[in-house]
Amino acid sequence: MMMHRGLSMGRLVLAVIFSLTAGLAVAYLPDSQVLQVDKGTHELLRQSADIERVAVGDPSVADVNVINRREVLVTGKAMGITSLLIWGRNAGAPQEYRVMVGQPPNPAGELPEDPDLAQARVVPGQGVAGQVPSLGAHRRARAQSAEGDAAEAVDASTVAVDTQVHAAIKIVEVSRTTLEQFGFNFIKNSLNTTVTVSPPGALSGIAQNQELGSFDLASGSGFRAVQDAFQLAIGDATNSVLGVISLLERRGLARTLAEPSLVAASGQQASFLAGGEFPIPVVQGNSNAVSVEFKEFGVRLTMSPTVLSADRIALKVAPEVSELDFNSGFQSGGVAVPGLAVRRTDTTIELGDGESFVISGLISNRLQSSVDKIPFLGDVPILGAFFRSSQYTRDERELIMVVTPTIVRPLSAGAQTPPLPGAELDGYRPGFGELLLFENGRFDTGSGFSE
C-alpha cells in the first residue's frame, strides 16, 4: 500500500515537471514556429523540403490537410492552442509548430469610438445632433450620419468654438543704399586755343563764334562732371582755364513698418485699406477725350479665417503695402503719372491660436559699378584718374511679413472699453494767454499715438 502511494506521488511529480517543461517549450518557441489562425479561416504553411507526414495534437482545435509536396493547409476550428508536427523527407526529427486559434475580427473593420463625438448623437441615415468640439469632428459626424439615404440626414449639431479671429500683420522693410561717384572736367577756351577733357554728358555742343573767331562750348550741367555732387573748381579767368572735380559719396537707410490688423468671422472675408487714390489720365479710344481713373495705394489687408478647433486656425491672408514711385512713372498730357512700389503676399496657412508665422521674406542685393574713361589715357596710373569718371552703387533690401491670428471674443455688454489713442487730447483747448505764454510745443509726449 505504501509502495503504491509512493509510486503515485512519483508519477504526479513527473507530470508536473513535464507540464512545466512543455510550458517553457511553448514559451520559448521562436515566432517562425508559432502559427496564428482565426477561427473558421485557413492559413497556408510552406515547407522547404518535401513533406512525408503530418500530425496535429488536437484535431478539434485545428485541422491539417496536405495540399502538395511542400504545402500544408491549416484550418482553425475552435479557439485554443494545439501542436503541429511535420516530417520532411530525409530530415530526421520533425518540425514543431504551435497553432493558436483565436476569435476572428469584424471584417467590416469597426473603428473605436471617437472621443470627439461623445456629446453628439449620430444616427446613420437620419442626421447628427448635439455638440462637437471642432470642424474635423463635425465632418466625421456628417460622414457617419450620411450612411444610407443622405437626403434624409439632418444636421442639428453645433460646433463649440469661438468664431471671431483677429489677425495682426507686421510688415517690415529695411533698405540700404551706397553710392560713390567721381568725375573730372578740364576746359581751356580762348580766342586761339580750345581744349577740354569732359566726362559723358558734361559737354553738350561746340559752336564757332564768327565774330570773335573762337569756339563756344555749350553745357547743360555747367561743365560739372556730376551735377548733384560736391564740386571742386579751380580756374584762371585771365587765361580762360577752368578745372572741375566732382566728388560724391552717398549712403541712405530707410525702414518701413506697417502693422495692419483686422477681425473677421470664421468662413467670411474681410478687408480694409489705409491709404488713398491717385488719378491716372486715360485716352478714350481714337478720340482726344481724356478721362480720369483712380488707382488705390497704401496698406491693404484681406483675410478669410476658418476656425478648425478651439486652438487651430486656417487663414487665407493677402497683405499689401504700396506707395507712389515717381521714378518709375511717366508723362501723359503734360501730367506726371507716378508708378507704384508694391509689396504683396497672398497665401493660406494653418497655425495655432496666438502663434506667429513668417509668411514671406525677401533679401535682395544689387551691385552696379561703371567706369567711363578715355582709352589709353584713362589706364595711366594716378594721372589716369583725370581722364575717367567712376560710379559705384549698391542697393540692399530686406522684407519680412509676419502674421499672428488670435481667436477673440467680444466685450460683454456694459464692460469698460480700453482708452482709445488720443483720448487724452479731447480736453486740449488752450486759451489765448496759455497759448501765448505757456505753450512750449512739446507734443512728442502724450500725443495720442499707440506706443
PDB file of N, CA and C in Angstrom, residues 86-122:
ATOM      1  N   ILE A  86       5.515  18.232 -38.441  1.00  0.00           N
ATOM      2  CA  ILE A  86       5.653  17.967 -39.876  1.00  0.00           C
ATOM      3  C   ILE A  86       6.996  17.283 -40.099  1.00  0.00           C
ATOM      4  N   TRP A  87       6.931  16.084 -40.685  1.00  0.00           N
ATOM      5  CA  TRP A  87       8.152  15.339 -41.008  1.00  0.00           C
ATOM      6  C   TRP A  87       8.526  15.596 -42.464  1.00  0.00           C
ATOM      7  N   GLY A  88       9.763  15.989 -42.680  1.00  0.00           N
ATOM      8  CA  GLY A  88      10.265  16.171 -44.015  1.00  0.00           C
ATOM      9  C   GLY A  88      11.077  14.979 -44.481  1.00  0.00           C
ATOM     10  N   ARG A  89      11.195  14.818 -45.797  1.00  0.00           N
ATOM     11  CA  ARG A  89      11.928  13.691 -46.354  1.00  0.00           C
ATOM     12  C   ARG A  89      13.408  13.838 -46.018  1.00  0.00           C
ATOM     13  N   ASN A  90      13.954  12.748 -45.389  1.00  0.00           N
ATOM     14  CA  ASN A  90      15.362  12.694 -45.000  1.00  0.00           C
ATOM     15  C   ASN A  90      15.736  13.838 -44.048  1.00  0.00           C
ATOM     16  N   ALA A  91      14.758  14.334 -43.270  1.00  0.00           N
ATOM     17  CA  ALA A  91      15.041  15.439 -42.364  1.00  0.00           C
ATOM     18  C   ALA A  91      15.304  14.981 -40.944  1.00  0.00           C
ATOM     19  N   GLY A  92      15.015  13.717 -40.621  1.00  0.00           N
ATOM     20  CA  GLY A  92      15.242  13.213 -39.265  1.00  0.00           C
ATOM     21  C   GLY A  92      14.124  13.659 -38.339  1.00  0.00           C
ATOM     22  N   ALA A  93      14.424  14.527 -37.355  1.00  0.00           N
ATOM     23  CA  ALA A  93      13.424  14.985 -36.389  1.00  0.00           C
ATOM     24  C   ALA A  93      12.381  15.848 -37.085  1.00  0.00           C
ATOM     25  N   PRO A  94      11.121  15.793 -36.633  1.00  0.00           N
ATOM     26  CA  PRO A  94      10.068  16.596 -37.261  1.00  0.00           C
ATOM     27  C   PRO A  94      10.183  18.076 -36.888  1.00  0.00           C
ATOM     28  N   GLN A  95       9.584  18.909 -37.717  1.00  0.00           N
ATOM     29  CA  GLN A  95       9.498  20.349 -37.449  1.00  0.00           C
ATOM     30  C   GLN A  95       8.265  20.602 -36.591  1.00  0.00           C
ATOM     31  N   GLU A  96       8.442  21.306 -35.438  1.00  0.00           N
ATOM     32  CA  GLU A  96       7.353  21.510 -34.495  1.00  0.00           C
ATOM     33  C   GLU A  96       6.794  22.924 -34.608  1.00  0.00           C
ATOM     34  N   TYR A  97       5.471  23.025 -34.525  1.00  0.00           N
ATOM     35  CA  TYR A  97       4.769  24.312 -34.565  1.00  0.00           C
ATOM     36  C   TYR A  97       3.744  24.348 -33.448  1.00  0.00           C
ATOM     37  N   ARG A  98       3.372  25.535 -33.039  1.00  0.00           N
ATOM     38  CA  ARG A  98       2.242  25.751 -32.149  1.00  0.00           C
ATOM     39  C   ARG A  98       1.188  26.533 -32.923  1.00  0.00           C
ATOM     40  N   VAL A  99       0.002  25.978 -32.966  1.00  0.00           N
ATOM     41  CA  VAL A  99      -1.113  26.596 -33.679  1.00  0.00           C
ATOM     42  C   VAL A  99      -2.025  27.254 -32.655  1.00  0.00           C
ATOM     43  N   MET A 100      -2.203  28.599 -32.807  1.00  0.00           N
ATOM     44  CA  MET A 100      -3.063  29.363 -31.912  1.00  0.00           C
ATOM     45  C   MET A 100      -4.280  29.825 -32.694  1.00  0.00           C
ATOM     46  N   VAL A 101      -5.453  29.357 -32.289  1.00  0.00           N
ATOM     47  CA  VAL A 101      -6.705  29.701 -32.960  1.00  0.00           C
ATOM     48  C   VAL A 101      -7.432  30.728 -32.103  1.00  0.00           C
ATOM     49  N   GLY A 102      -7.720  31.906 -32.695  1.00  0.00           N
ATOM     50  CA  GLY A 102      -8.380  32.969 -31.957  1.00  0.00           C
ATOM     51  C   GLY A 102      -9.664  33.424 -32.623  1.00  0.00           C
ATOM     52  N   GLN A 103     -10.338  34.387 -31.968  1.00  0.00           N
ATOM     53  CA  GLN A 103     -11.587  34.929 -32.487  1.00  0.00           C
ATOM     54  C   GLN A 103     -11.287  35.827 -33.688  1.00  0.00           C
ATOM     55  N   PRO A 104     -11.949  35.638 -34.797  1.00  0.00           N
ATOM     56  CA  PRO A 104     -11.674  36.490 -35.971  1.00  0.00           C
ATOM     57  C   PRO A 104     -12.201  37.902 -35.752  1.00  0.00           C
ATOM     58  N   PRO A 105     -11.515  38.916 -36.311  1.00  0.00           N
ATOM     59  CA  PRO A 105     -12.008  40.303 -36.195  1.00  0.00           C
ATOM     60  C   PRO A 105     -13.197  40.537 -37.103  1.00  0.00           C
ATOM     61  N   ASN A 106     -13.895  41.644 -36.833  1.00  0.00           N
ATOM     62  CA  ASN A 106     -15.032  42.018 -37.668  1.00  0.00           C
ATOM     63  C   ASN A 106     -14.531  42.419 -39.054  1.00  0.00           C
ATOM     64  N   PRO A 107     -14.963  41.742 -40.107  1.00  0.00           N
ATOM     65  CA  PRO A 107     -14.471  42.115 -41.448  1.00  0.00           C
ATOM     66  C   PRO A 107     -14.889  43.510 -41.876  1.00  0.00           C
ATOM     67  N   ALA A 108     -15.930  44.057 -41.253  1.00  0.00           N
ATOM     68  CA  ALA A 108     -16.341  45.418 -41.610  1.00  0.00           C
ATOM     69  C   ALA A 108     -15.354  46.448 -41.089  1.00  0.00           C
ATOM     70  N   GLY A 109     -14.463  46.032 -40.201  1.00  0.00           N
ATOM     71  CA  GLY A 109     -13.437  46.941 -39.703  1.00  0.00           C
ATOM     72  C   GLY A 109     -13.990  48.058 -38.833  1.00  0.00           C
ATOM     73  N   GLU A 110     -14.711  47.738 -37.769  1.00  0.00           N
ATOM     74  CA  GLU A 110     -15.268  48.767 -36.906  1.00  0.00           C
ATOM     75  C   GLU A 110     -14.150  49.577 -36.261  1.00  0.00           C
ATOM     76  N   LEU A 111     -14.302  50.857 -36.248  1.00  0.00           N
ATOM     77  CA  LEU A 111     -13.333  51.751 -35.633  1.00  0.00           C
ATOM     78  C   LEU A 111     -13.691  51.979 -34.167  1.00  0.00           C
ATOM     79  N   PRO A 112     -12.715  52.273 -33.346  1.00  0.00           N
ATOM     80  CA  PRO A 112     -13.041  52.585 -31.942  1.00  0.00           C
ATOM     81  C   PRO A 112     -13.861  53.863 -31.854  1.00  0.00           C
ATOM     82  N   GLU A 113     -14.502  54.019 -30.749  1.00  0.00           N
ATOM     83  CA  GLU A 113     -15.356  55.181 -30.564  1.00  0.00           C
ATOM     84  C   GLU A 113     -14.547  56.472 -30.647  1.00  0.00           C
ATOM     85  N   ASP A 114     -15.125  57.456 -31.294  1.00  0.00           N
ATOM     86  CA  ASP A 114     -14.474  58.750 -31.463  1.00  0.00           C
ATOM     87  C   ASP A 114     -14.744  59.584 -30.213  1.00  0.00           C
ATOM     88  N   PRO A 115     -13.703  59.942 -29.435  1.00  0.00           N
ATOM     89  CA  PRO A 115     -13.961  60.721 -28.212  1.00  0.00           C
ATOM     90  C   PRO A 115     -14.506  62.110 -28.510  1.00  0.00           C
ATOM     91  N   ASP A 116     -14.245  62.639 -29.713  1.00  0.00           N
ATOM     92  CA  ASP A 116     -14.753  63.967 -30.040  1.00  0.00           C
ATOM     93  C   ASP A 116     -16.264  63.968 -30.261  1.00  0.00           C
ATOM     94  N   LEU A 117     -16.843  62.779 -30.445  1.00  0.00           N
ATOM     95  CA  LEU A 117     -18.291  62.694 -30.683  1.00  0.00           C
ATOM     96  C   LEU A 117     -19.038  62.192 -29.448  1.00  0.00           C
ATOM     97  N   ALA A 118     -18.401  62.307 -28.272  1.00  0.00           N
ATOM     98  CA  ALA A 118     -19.043  61.803 -27.057  1.00  0.00           C
ATOM     99  C   ALA A 118     -20.307  62.586 -26.730  1.00  0.00           C
ATOM    100  N   GLN A 119     -20.344  63.890 -27.043  1.00  0.00           N
ATOM    101  CA  GLN A 119     -21.508  64.715 -26.729  1.00  0.00           C
ATOM    102  C   GLN A 119     -22.428  64.904 -27.933  1.00  0.00           C
ATOM    103  N   ALA A 120     -22.172  64.165 -29.002  1.00  0.00           N
ATOM    104  CA  ALA A 120     -23.014  64.262 -30.197  1.00  0.00           C
ATOM    105  C   ALA A 120     -23.803  62.970 -30.369  1.00  0.00           C
ATOM    106  N   ARG A 121     -24.931  63.085 -31.022  1.00  0.00           N
ATOM    107  CA  ARG A 121     -25.762  61.917 -31.314  1.00  0.00           C
ATOM    108  C   ARG A 121     -25.833  61.757 -32.836  1.00  0.00           C
ATOM    109  N   VAL A 122     -25.255  60.666 -33.310  1.00  0.00           N
ATOM    110  CA  VAL A 122     -25.166  60.400 -34.743  1.00  0.00           C
ATOM    111  C   VAL A 122     -26.032  59.201 -35.072  1.00  0.00           C
TER     112      VAL A 122
END
